C-alpha atoms as a printed R data frame, in Angstrom:
    type eleno elety resid chain resno      x       y       z
1   ATOM     1    CA   UNK     A     1 63.624  71.411  97.540
2   ATOM     2    CA   UNK     A     2 63.601  72.472 101.032
3   ATOM     3    CA   UNK     A     3 62.552  76.179 101.319
4   ATOM     4    CA   UNK     A     4 60.725  78.630  99.027
5   ATOM     5    CA   UNK     A     5 61.252  82.272  99.860
6   ATOM     6    CA   UNK     A     6 58.078  84.282  98.633
7   ATOM     7    CA   UNK     A     7 58.559  87.958  98.161
8   ATOM     8    CA   UNK     A     8 55.401  90.021  97.172
9   ATOM     9    CA   UNK     A     9 56.582  93.320  95.355
10  ATOM    10    CA   UNK     A    10 54.614  96.401  94.826
11  ATOM    11    CA   UNK     A    11 56.201  99.674  94.160
12  ATOM    12    CA   UNK     A    12 59.250  99.238  96.373
13  ATOM    13    CA   UNK     A    13 62.191  99.961  94.194
14  ATOM    14    CA   UNK     A    14 63.935 101.770  96.852
15  ATOM    15    CA   UNK     A    15 64.181  98.573  99.144
16  ATOM    16    CA   UNK     A    16 63.807  95.609  96.796
17  ATOM    17    CA   UNK     A    17 67.522  95.074  95.873
18  ATOM    18    CA   UNK     A    18 68.642  94.982  99.563
19  ATOM    19    CA   UNK     A    19 65.778  92.503 100.423
20  ATOM    20    CA   UNK     A    20 66.614  90.136  97.600
21  ATOM    21    CA   UNK     A    21 70.440  90.357  98.186
22  ATOM    22    CA   UNK     A    22 69.651  89.294 101.766
23  ATOM    23    CA   UNK     A    23 67.890  86.216 100.434
24  ATOM    24    CA   UNK     A    24 70.815  85.245  98.074
25  ATOM    25    CA   UNK     A    25 73.521  85.872 100.834
26  ATOM    26    CA   UNK     A    26 72.554  82.618 102.687
27  ATOM    27    CA   UNK     A    27 74.766  80.145 104.181
28  ATOM    28    CA   UNK     A    28 72.461  77.393 102.847
29  ATOM    29    CA   UNK     A    29 71.792  76.262  99.166
30  ATOM    30    CA   UNK     A    30 68.537  74.294  99.058
31  ATOM    31    CA   UNK     A    31 65.982  76.975  98.416
32  ATOM    32    CA   UNK     A    32 64.417  79.242  95.831
33  ATOM    33    CA   UNK     A    33 63.304  82.817  95.716
34  ATOM    34    CA   UNK     A    34 59.984  83.806  94.063
35  ATOM    35    CA   UNK     A    35 59.323  87.417  93.429
36  ATOM    36    CA   UNK     A    36 55.708  88.161  92.917
37  ATOM    37    CA   UNK     A    37 55.447  91.414  91.153
38  ATOM    38    CA   UNK     A    38 51.766  92.510  92.167
39  ATOM    39    CA   UNK     A    39 51.103  94.891  89.238
40  ATOM    40    CA   UNK     A    40 53.567  97.487  90.180
41  ATOM    41    CA   UNK     A    41 52.831 100.870  88.772
42  ATOM    42    CA   UNK     A    42 56.044 102.760  89.548
43  ATOM    43    CA   UNK     A    43 57.469 101.872  86.112
44  ATOM    44    CA   UNK     A    44 60.592 100.386  87.858
45  ATOM    45    CA   UNK     A    45 59.779  97.211  89.889
46  ATOM    46    CA   UNK     A    46 58.705  94.971  87.128
47  ATOM    47    CA   UNK     A    47 61.932  95.391  85.265
48  ATOM    48    CA   UNK     A    48 63.996  95.323  88.467
49  ATOM    49    CA   UNK     A    49 62.408  91.988  89.291
50  ATOM    50    CA   UNK     A    50 63.553  90.639  85.817
51  ATOM    51    CA   UNK     A    51 66.968  92.187  86.118
52  ATOM    52    CA   UNK     A    52 67.342  90.404  89.595
53  ATOM    53    CA   UNK     A    53 66.229  87.049  88.030
54  ATOM    54    CA   UNK     A    54 68.578  87.428  85.247
55  ATOM    55    CA   UNK     A    55 71.508  87.967  87.609
56  ATOM    56    CA   UNK     A    56 70.541  84.844  89.634
57  ATOM    57    CA   UNK     A    57 68.506  82.655  87.323
58  ATOM    58    CA   UNK     A    58 69.380  79.451  89.331
59  ATOM    59    CA   UNK     A    59 67.676  80.903  92.548
60  ATOM    60    CA   UNK     A    60 65.101  83.422  91.463
61  ATOM    61    CA   UNK     A    61 61.758  83.029  89.714
62  ATOM    62    CA   UNK     A    62 59.563  86.032  88.869
63  ATOM    63    CA   UNK     A    63 55.815  86.084  88.517
64  ATOM    64    CA   UNK     A    64 54.110  89.122  87.005
65  ATOM    65    CA   UNK     A    65 50.419  89.510  87.853
66  ATOM    66    CA   UNK     A    66 47.636  92.075  87.966
67  ATOM    67    CA   UNK     A    67 47.438  93.691  91.414
68  ATOM    68    CA   UNK     A    68 45.715  91.237  94.031
69  ATOM    69    CA   UNK     A    69 47.306  92.867  97.056
70  ATOM    70    CA   UNK     A    70 49.813  91.306  99.621
71  ATOM    71    CA   UNK     A    71 47.487  88.312 100.207
72  ATOM    72    CA   UNK     A    72 46.866  87.584  96.662
73  ATOM    73    CA   UNK     A    73 50.593  87.845  95.775
74  ATOM    74    CA   UNK     A    74 51.345  85.390  98.629
75  ATOM    75    CA   UNK     A    75 48.746  82.887  97.260
76  ATOM    76    CA   UNK     A    76 50.243  82.926  93.722
77  ATOM    77    CA   UNK     A    77 53.693  82.443  95.441
78  ATOM    78    CA   UNK     A    78 52.478  79.515  97.411
79  ATOM    79    CA   UNK     A    79 50.924  77.847  94.276
80  ATOM    80    CA   UNK     A    80 54.142  78.258  92.257
81  ATOM    81    CA   UNK     A    81 56.413  77.098  95.006
82  ATOM    82    CA   UNK     A    82 58.346  74.000  95.091
83  ATOM    83    CA   UNK     A    83 59.751  73.987  98.562
84  ATOM    84    CA   UNK     A    84 58.623  71.702 101.547
85  ATOM    85    CA   UNK     A    85 58.683  74.943 103.702
86  ATOM    86    CA   UNK     A    86 57.685  78.655 102.930
87  ATOM    87    CA   UNK     A    87 59.160  81.748 104.384
88  ATOM    88    CA   UNK     A    88 57.505  85.040 103.377
89  ATOM    89    CA   UNK     A    89 59.599  88.204 103.388
90  ATOM    90    CA   UNK     A    90 58.155  91.592 102.685
91  ATOM    91    CA   UNK     A    91 60.014  93.451  99.981
92  ATOM    92    CA   UNK     A    92 61.000  96.559 102.036
93  ATOM    93    CA   UNK     A    93 62.443  94.168 104.905
94  ATOM    94    CA   UNK     A    94 65.545  91.749 104.818
95  ATOM    95    CA   UNK     A    95 66.791  88.722 106.579
96  ATOM    96    CA   UNK     A    96 70.026  87.573 108.343
97  ATOM    97    CA   UNK     A    97 72.482  85.497 106.283
98  ATOM    98    CA   UNK     A    98 71.935  82.723 108.923
99  ATOM    99    CA   UNK     A    99 68.384  82.532 108.538
100 ATOM   100    CA   UNK     A   100 67.996  79.298 106.365
101 ATOM   101    CA   UNK     A   101 71.000  77.595 107.740
102 ATOM   102    CA   UNK     A   102 69.575  77.926 111.283
103 ATOM   103    CA   UNK     A   103 66.130  77.163 110.191
104 ATOM   104    CA   UNK     A   104 67.235  74.012 108.465
105 ATOM   105    CA   UNK     A   105 69.053  72.956 111.685
106 ATOM   106    CA   UNK     A   106 65.833  73.064 113.435
107 ATOM   107    CA   UNK     A   107 63.969  71.210 110.545
108 ATOM   108    CA   UNK     A   108 66.402  68.389 110.947
109 ATOM   109    CA   UNK     A   109 65.834  68.313 114.476
110 ATOM   110    CA   UNK     A   110 62.056  68.465 114.771
111 ATOM   111    CA   UNK     A   111 60.462  67.999 111.495
112 ATOM   112    CA   UNK     A   112 57.737  70.379 112.703
113 ATOM   113    CA   UNK     A   113 54.909  72.145 110.554
114 ATOM   114    CA   UNK     A   114 55.798  75.704 111.948
115 ATOM   115    CA   UNK     A   115 58.804  77.385 113.223
116 ATOM   116    CA   UNK     A   116 58.274  80.718 115.116
117 ATOM   117    CA   UNK     A   117 61.208  83.184 115.329
118 ATOM   118    CA   UNK     A   118 62.016  86.648 116.473
119 ATOM   119    CA   UNK     A   119 62.636  89.727 114.555
120 ATOM   120    CA   UNK     A   120 64.151  93.259 114.653
121 ATOM   121    CA   UNK     A   121 62.378  96.383 114.534
122 ATOM   122    CA   UNK     A   122 64.194  98.830 112.545
123 ATOM   123    CA   UNK     A   123 63.458 102.601 112.912
124 ATOM   124    CA   UNK     A   124 65.899 105.240 111.109
125 ATOM   125    CA   UNK     A   125 68.605 106.503 113.336
126 ATOM   126    CA   UNK     A   126 67.850 103.759 116.045
127 ATOM   127    CA   UNK     A   127 69.571 100.616 117.107
128 ATOM   128    CA   UNK     A   128 67.464  97.499 115.737
129 ATOM   129    CA   UNK     A   129 65.174  96.455 118.616
130 ATOM   130    CA   UNK     A   130 64.762  92.640 119.109
131 ATOM   131    CA   UNK     A   131 61.182  91.091 119.383
132 ATOM   132    CA   UNK     A   132 60.635  87.638 120.384
133 ATOM   133    CA   UNK     A   133 57.211  85.919 121.079
134 ATOM   134    CA   UNK     A   134 56.660  84.911 124.725
135 ATOM   135    CA   UNK     A   135 56.294  81.185 123.888
136 ATOM   136    CA   UNK     A   136 58.222  78.228 125.425
137 ATOM   137    CA   UNK     A   137 61.369  77.599 123.344
138 ATOM   138    CA   UNK     A   138 62.918  74.500 121.766
139 ATOM   139    CA   UNK     A   139 60.020  72.141 122.422
140 ATOM   140    CA   UNK     A   140 57.143  70.943 120.351
141 ATOM   141    CA   UNK     A   141 53.902  72.588 120.856
142 ATOM   142    CA   UNK     A   142 50.281  72.390 119.583
143 ATOM   143    CA   UNK     A   143 47.653  75.105 120.084
144 ATOM   144    CA   UNK     A   144 45.270  72.790 121.779
145 ATOM   145    CA   UNK     A   145 47.721  72.193 124.591
146 ATOM   146    CA   UNK     A   146 49.433  75.580 124.609
147 ATOM   147    CA   UNK     A   147 46.568  78.062 123.800
148 ATOM   148    CA   UNK     A   148 49.165  80.946 124.498
149 ATOM   149    CA   UNK     A   149 50.378  80.435 120.889
150 ATOM   150    CA   UNK     A   150 47.199  82.316 119.766
151 ATOM   151    CA   UNK     A   151 48.548  85.447 121.704
152 ATOM   152    CA   UNK     A   152 51.732  85.555 119.683
153 ATOM   153    CA   UNK     A   153 52.380  88.380 117.069
154 ATOM   154    CA   UNK     A   154 50.275  87.120 113.975
155 ATOM   155    CA   UNK     A   155 52.496  88.278 111.332
156 ATOM   156    CA   UNK     A   156 53.240  85.817 108.439
157 ATOM   157    CA   UNK     A   157 56.961  86.765 108.180
158 ATOM   158    CA   UNK     A   158 58.177  85.595 111.646
159 ATOM   159    CA   UNK     A   159 57.546  81.906 110.910
160 ATOM   160    CA   UNK     A   160 58.586  79.140 108.591
161 ATOM   161    CA   UNK     A   161 55.463  77.424 107.307
162 ATOM   162    CA   UNK     A   162 55.153  73.779 106.048
163 ATOM   163    CA   UNK     A   163 53.613  74.367 102.469
164 ATOM   164    CA   UNK     A   164 51.219  71.445 103.108
165 ATOM   165    CA   UNK     A   165 49.406  73.313 105.959
166 ATOM   166    CA   UNK     A   166 48.070  75.755 103.290
167 ATOM   167    CA   UNK     A   167 47.308  73.144 100.699
168 ATOM   168    CA   UNK     A   168 45.823  70.146 102.953
169 ATOM   169    CA   UNK     A   169 43.635  72.503 104.747
170 ATOM   170    CA   UNK     A   170 42.651  74.916 101.829
171 ATOM   171    CA   UNK     A   171 43.747  78.026 103.766
172 ATOM   172    CA   UNK     A   172 44.538  81.152 101.736
173 ATOM   173    CA   UNK     A   173 45.512  84.775 102.433
174 ATOM   174    CA   UNK     A   174 42.551  87.140 101.681
175 ATOM   175    CA   UNK     A   175 43.150  89.598  98.832
176 ATOM   176    CA   UNK     A   176 43.134  93.345  98.898
177 ATOM   177    CA   UNK     A   177 42.515  93.718 102.478
178 ATOM   178    CA   UNK     A   178 44.211  94.958 105.781
179 ATOM   179    CA   UNK     A   179 44.817  92.517 108.508
180 ATOM   180    CA   UNK     A   180 45.466  89.579 106.152
181 ATOM   181    CA   UNK     A   181 47.798  87.898 108.691
182 ATOM   182    CA   UNK     A   182 45.630  87.654 111.634
183 ATOM   183    CA   UNK     A   183 42.953  86.275 109.383
184 ATOM   184    CA   UNK     A   184 45.375  83.498 108.469
185 ATOM   185    CA   UNK     A   185 47.913  82.812 110.990
186 ATOM   186    CA   UNK     A   186 45.363  81.741 113.784
187 ATOM   187    CA   UNK     A   187 43.855  79.195 111.382
188 ATOM   188    CA   UNK     A   188 47.336  77.877 110.620
189 ATOM   189    CA   UNK     A   189 48.269  77.504 114.242
190 ATOM   190    CA   UNK     A   190 45.240  75.528 115.025
191 ATOM   191    CA   UNK     A   191 45.709  73.176 111.993
192 ATOM   192    CA   UNK     A   192 49.458  72.420 112.763
193 ATOM   193    CA   UNK     A   193 50.365  69.366 114.503
194 ATOM   194    CA   UNK     A   194 53.661  70.649 115.756
195 ATOM   195    CA   UNK     A   195 55.133  74.223 116.254
196 ATOM   196    CA   UNK     A   196 58.499  74.961 117.508
197 ATOM   197    CA   UNK     A   197 59.567  78.540 118.701
198 ATOM   198    CA   UNK     A   198 63.195  79.480 118.191
199 ATOM   199    CA   UNK     A   199 65.103  81.971 120.556
200 ATOM   200    CA   UNK     A   200 66.711  83.791 117.818
201 ATOM   201    CA   UNK     A   201 65.870  86.808 115.560
202 ATOM   202    CA   UNK     A   202 66.300  86.443 111.838
203 ATOM   203    CA   UNK     A   203 64.177  89.032 110.333
204 ATOM   204    CA   UNK     A   204 64.594  92.801 109.882
205 ATOM   205    CA   UNK     A   205 61.295  94.647 109.873
206 ATOM   206    CA   UNK     A   206 61.651  98.078 108.492
207 ATOM   207    CA   UNK     A   207 59.144 100.694 110.067
208 ATOM   208    CA   UNK     A   208 57.825 103.036 107.288
209 ATOM   209    CA   UNK     A   209 55.505 105.959 107.528
210 ATOM   210    CA   UNK     A   210 53.222 104.596 104.775
211 ATOM   211    CA   UNK     A   211 52.682 101.316 106.602
212 ATOM   212    CA   UNK     A   212 49.339 100.165 108.013
213 ATOM   213    CA   UNK     A   213 50.327 101.380 111.345
214 ATOM   214    CA   UNK     A   214 50.927 104.944 110.186
215 ATOM   215    CA   UNK     A   215 48.233 105.069 107.259
216 ATOM   216    CA   UNK     A   216 45.858 108.005 107.987
217 ATOM   217    CA   UNK     A   217 42.869 106.447 106.197
218 ATOM   218    CA   UNK     A   218 40.893 105.927 109.339
219 ATOM   219    CA   UNK     A   219 37.956 104.167 107.578
220 ATOM   220    CA   UNK     A   220 40.168 101.391 106.522
221 ATOM   221    CA   UNK     A   221 40.651 100.305 110.272
222 ATOM   222    CA   UNK     A   222 37.172  98.933 110.043
223 ATOM   223    CA   UNK     A   223 38.687  95.955 108.294
224 ATOM   224    CA   UNK     A   224 39.861  94.600 111.680
225 ATOM   225    CA   UNK     A   225 36.011  93.837 112.228
226 ATOM   226    CA   UNK     A   226 35.879  92.064 108.850
227 ATOM   227    CA   UNK     A   227 38.967  89.939 109.954
228 ATOM   228    CA   UNK     A   228 37.404  88.865 113.213
229 ATOM   229    CA   UNK     A   229 34.137  88.119 111.394
230 ATOM   230    CA   UNK     A   230 36.081  85.925 109.001
231 ATOM   231    CA   UNK     A   231 38.043  84.185 111.986
232 ATOM   232    CA   UNK     A   232 34.932  83.493 114.065
233 ATOM   233    CA   UNK     A   233 33.130  82.038 111.079
234 ATOM   234    CA   UNK     A   234 35.969  79.680 110.294
235 ATOM   235    CA   UNK     A   235 36.502  78.687 113.830
236 ATOM   236    CA   UNK     A   236 32.545  77.913 114.107
237 ATOM   237    CA   UNK     A   237 32.627  76.137 110.654
238 ATOM   238    CA   UNK     A   238 35.507  73.949 111.766
239 ATOM   239    CA   UNK     A   239 34.314  73.093 115.264
240 ATOM   240    CA   UNK     A   240 36.885  75.068 117.043
241 ATOM   241    CA   UNK     A   241 34.978  78.078 118.425
242 ATOM   242    CA   UNK     A   242 34.093  76.812 121.806
243 ATOM   243    CA   UNK     A   243 37.523  75.384 122.413
244 ATOM   244    CA   UNK     A   244 39.309  78.503 121.513
245 ATOM   245    CA   UNK     A   245 36.519  81.169 122.683
246 ATOM   246    CA   UNK     A   246 38.869  82.588 125.292
247 ATOM   247    CA   UNK     A   247 41.778  83.012 122.838
248 ATOM   248    CA   UNK     A   248 39.569  84.593 120.229
249 ATOM   249    CA   UNK     A   249 38.182  86.987 122.922
250 ATOM   250    CA   UNK     A   250 41.583  87.908 123.951
251 ATOM   251    CA   UNK     A   251 42.715  88.601 120.528
252 ATOM   252    CA   UNK     A   252 39.807  90.711 119.831
253 ATOM   253    CA   UNK     A   253 40.429  92.828 122.937
254 ATOM   254    CA   UNK     A   254 43.920  93.311 121.869
255 ATOM   255    CA   UNK     A   255 43.436  93.800 118.004
256 ATOM   256    CA   UNK     A   256 40.123  95.491 117.754
257 ATOM   257    CA   UNK     A   257 39.413  97.289 121.175
258 ATOM   258    CA   UNK     A   258 42.987  98.285 122.113
259 ATOM   259    CA   UNK     A   259 45.148  98.602 119.092
260 ATOM   260    CA   UNK     A   260 42.319  99.356 116.507
261 ATOM   261    CA   UNK     A   261 40.878 102.345 118.992
262 ATOM   262    CA   UNK     A   262 44.408 103.609 119.371
263 ATOM   263    CA   UNK     A   263 44.986 103.922 115.746
264 ATOM   264    CA   UNK     A   264 41.744 105.687 115.170
265 ATOM   265    CA   UNK     A   265 42.096 107.869 118.201
266 ATOM   266    CA   UNK     A   266 45.536 109.132 116.989
267 ATOM   267    CA   UNK     A   267 43.900 110.283 113.759
268 ATOM   268    CA   UNK     A   268 40.196 111.365 114.688
269 ATOM   269    CA   UNK     A   269 38.951 111.101 118.468
270 ATOM   270    CA   UNK     A   270 35.526 111.723 116.995
271 ATOM   271    CA   UNK     A   271 35.384 108.914 114.823
272 ATOM   272    CA   UNK     A   272 32.169 106.517 114.872
273 ATOM   273    CA   UNK     A   273 34.602 103.590 114.636
274 ATOM   274    CA   UNK     A   274 35.323 104.047 118.395
275 ATOM   275    CA   UNK     A   275 31.689 103.056 119.274
276 ATOM   276    CA   UNK     A   276 31.526 100.410 116.663
277 ATOM   277    CA   UNK     A   277 34.613  98.598 118.114
278 ATOM   278    CA   UNK     A   278 33.123  98.814 121.560
279 ATOM   279    CA   UNK     A   279 29.781  97.426 120.333
280 ATOM   280    CA   UNK     A   280 31.397  94.742 118.547
281 ATOM   281    CA   UNK     A   281 32.963  93.610 121.771
282 ATOM   282    CA   UNK     A   282 29.944  93.622 123.638
283 ATOM   283    CA   UNK     A   283 28.013  91.851 121.029
284 ATOM   284    CA   UNK     A   284 30.451  88.991 120.262
285 ATOM   285    CA   UNK     A   285 32.412  88.709 123.561
286 ATOM   286    CA   UNK     A   286 29.986  90.183 126.148
287 ATOM   287    CA   UNK     A   287 32.034  88.763 129.025
288 ATOM   288    CA   UNK     A   288 35.444  89.935 127.775
289 ATOM   289    CA   UNK     A   289 36.085  91.871 130.912
290 ATOM   290    CA   UNK     A   290 36.316  88.637 132.748
291 ATOM   291    CA   UNK     A   291 38.683  86.830 130.519
292 ATOM   292    CA   UNK     A   292 41.532  85.427 132.531
293 ATOM   293    CA   UNK     A   293 43.861  85.671 129.334
294 ATOM   294    CA   UNK     A   294 43.729  89.420 129.700
295 ATOM   295    CA   UNK     A   295 46.336  88.980 132.523
296 ATOM   296    CA   UNK     A   296 48.923  88.337 129.896
297 ATOM   297    CA   UNK     A   297 48.483  91.886 128.271
298 ATOM   298    CA   UNK     A   298 51.331  94.341 129.084
299 ATOM   299    CA   UNK     A   299 50.940  97.160 131.495
300 ATOM   300    CA   UNK     A   300 50.353  99.772 128.770
301 ATOM   301    CA   UNK     A   301 47.868  97.700 127.069
302 ATOM   302    CA   UNK     A   302 45.967  97.250 130.378
303 ATOM   303    CA   UNK     A   303 46.126 100.869 131.044
304 ATOM   304    CA   UNK     A   304 44.701 101.644 127.578
305 ATOM   305    CA   UNK     A   305 41.988  98.994 128.011
306 ATOM   306    CA   UNK     A   306 40.957 100.485 131.241
307 ATOM   307    CA   UNK     A   307 40.606 103.931 129.770
308 ATOM   308    CA   UNK     A   308 38.559 102.723 126.721
309 ATOM   309    CA   UNK     A   309 36.196 100.863 128.970
310 ATOM   310    CA   UNK     A   310 35.442 104.110 130.731
311 ATOM   311    CA   UNK     A   311 35.288 105.917 127.283
312 ATOM   312    CA   UNK     A   312 38.280 108.307 128.384
313 ATOM   313    CA   UNK     A   313 39.321 108.672 124.832
314 ATOM   314    CA   UNK     A   314 40.957 112.086 125.313
315 ATOM   315    CA   UNK     A   315 43.365 110.596 127.779
316 ATOM   316    CA   UNK     A   316 44.228 107.792 125.432
317 ATOM   317    CA   UNK     A   317 44.891 110.285 122.573
318 ATOM   318    CA   UNK     A   318 46.963 112.512 124.917
319 ATOM   319    CA   UNK     A   319 48.857 109.533 126.178
320 ATOM   320    CA   UNK     A   320 50.084 108.810 122.627
321 ATOM   321    CA   UNK     A   321 50.602 112.336 121.734
322 ATOM   322    CA   UNK     A   322 53.176 112.590 124.468
323 ATOM   323    CA   UNK     A   323 54.737 109.293 123.437
324 ATOM   324    CA   UNK     A   324 55.151 110.386 119.795
325 ATOM   325    CA   UNK     A   325 57.044 113.605 121.040
326 ATOM   326    CA   UNK     A   326 59.403 111.750 123.154
327 ATOM   327    CA   UNK     A   327 60.037 108.795 120.860
């Protein structure tokens, strides 16, 4: 079997049918769909998964498990999968009908370990906005030769992954945590012998108010530090730390200091997490301000970084309050 589509499911009855229908409406046949019901408590999703399987038994398999979080659901899906390649789809999102046909075309051409592709950001009342990583297209890449790969969006669902990457290198998604993608994607990139970036968008990402980005539980944003502790430990253990120090530093600046601080500031500009993020950067990446890879950050990120370095938190919060009003 060529491709396994893995869909973790948790209390998403409103979105699940559209998601699954998009995976069944493909112009390609050599694939399976694995629904991993992650202990849903809404009284609807477990039965809905079984209903969808009964309607398409030749394509869909269902796993019912106790709640293990998004990462744990993906891991069980990987273990049960039969495909050479894996595509992760979140159950509130959906994919283009051309997704598997086009991805297979690239598989037949390159036989790569990873295929990176673009996605559409879908907000209610707005036209889907395309997002494509700034990576060289239609050539075979390796992280050691193209370290800019480490600056790409770390999401699991904007790539097609060779299953053997997970198995051979014993890489799994962490269970019951936030930021499971960044803990995992960077490891897979380093282990991959070949990565190809495709100049097309296949995935439709739905922006929801209860996503991590909009979650009001400020304390859970500390888990980005746990994620980087995990990354740093893995890179050191596997002998990659010195080689990818600048890239890890660049990642930490963006995801801990900039994005993490902004998420916290939008909720509580007095949170002790702001100091903890700044102290983490000084301890683990004391020379981060001199990192040449910061040049690749966009103008807004650089502006926020400058304000954070000067501890002008009120200006950052004000900037995003204005942005929220006009968006």
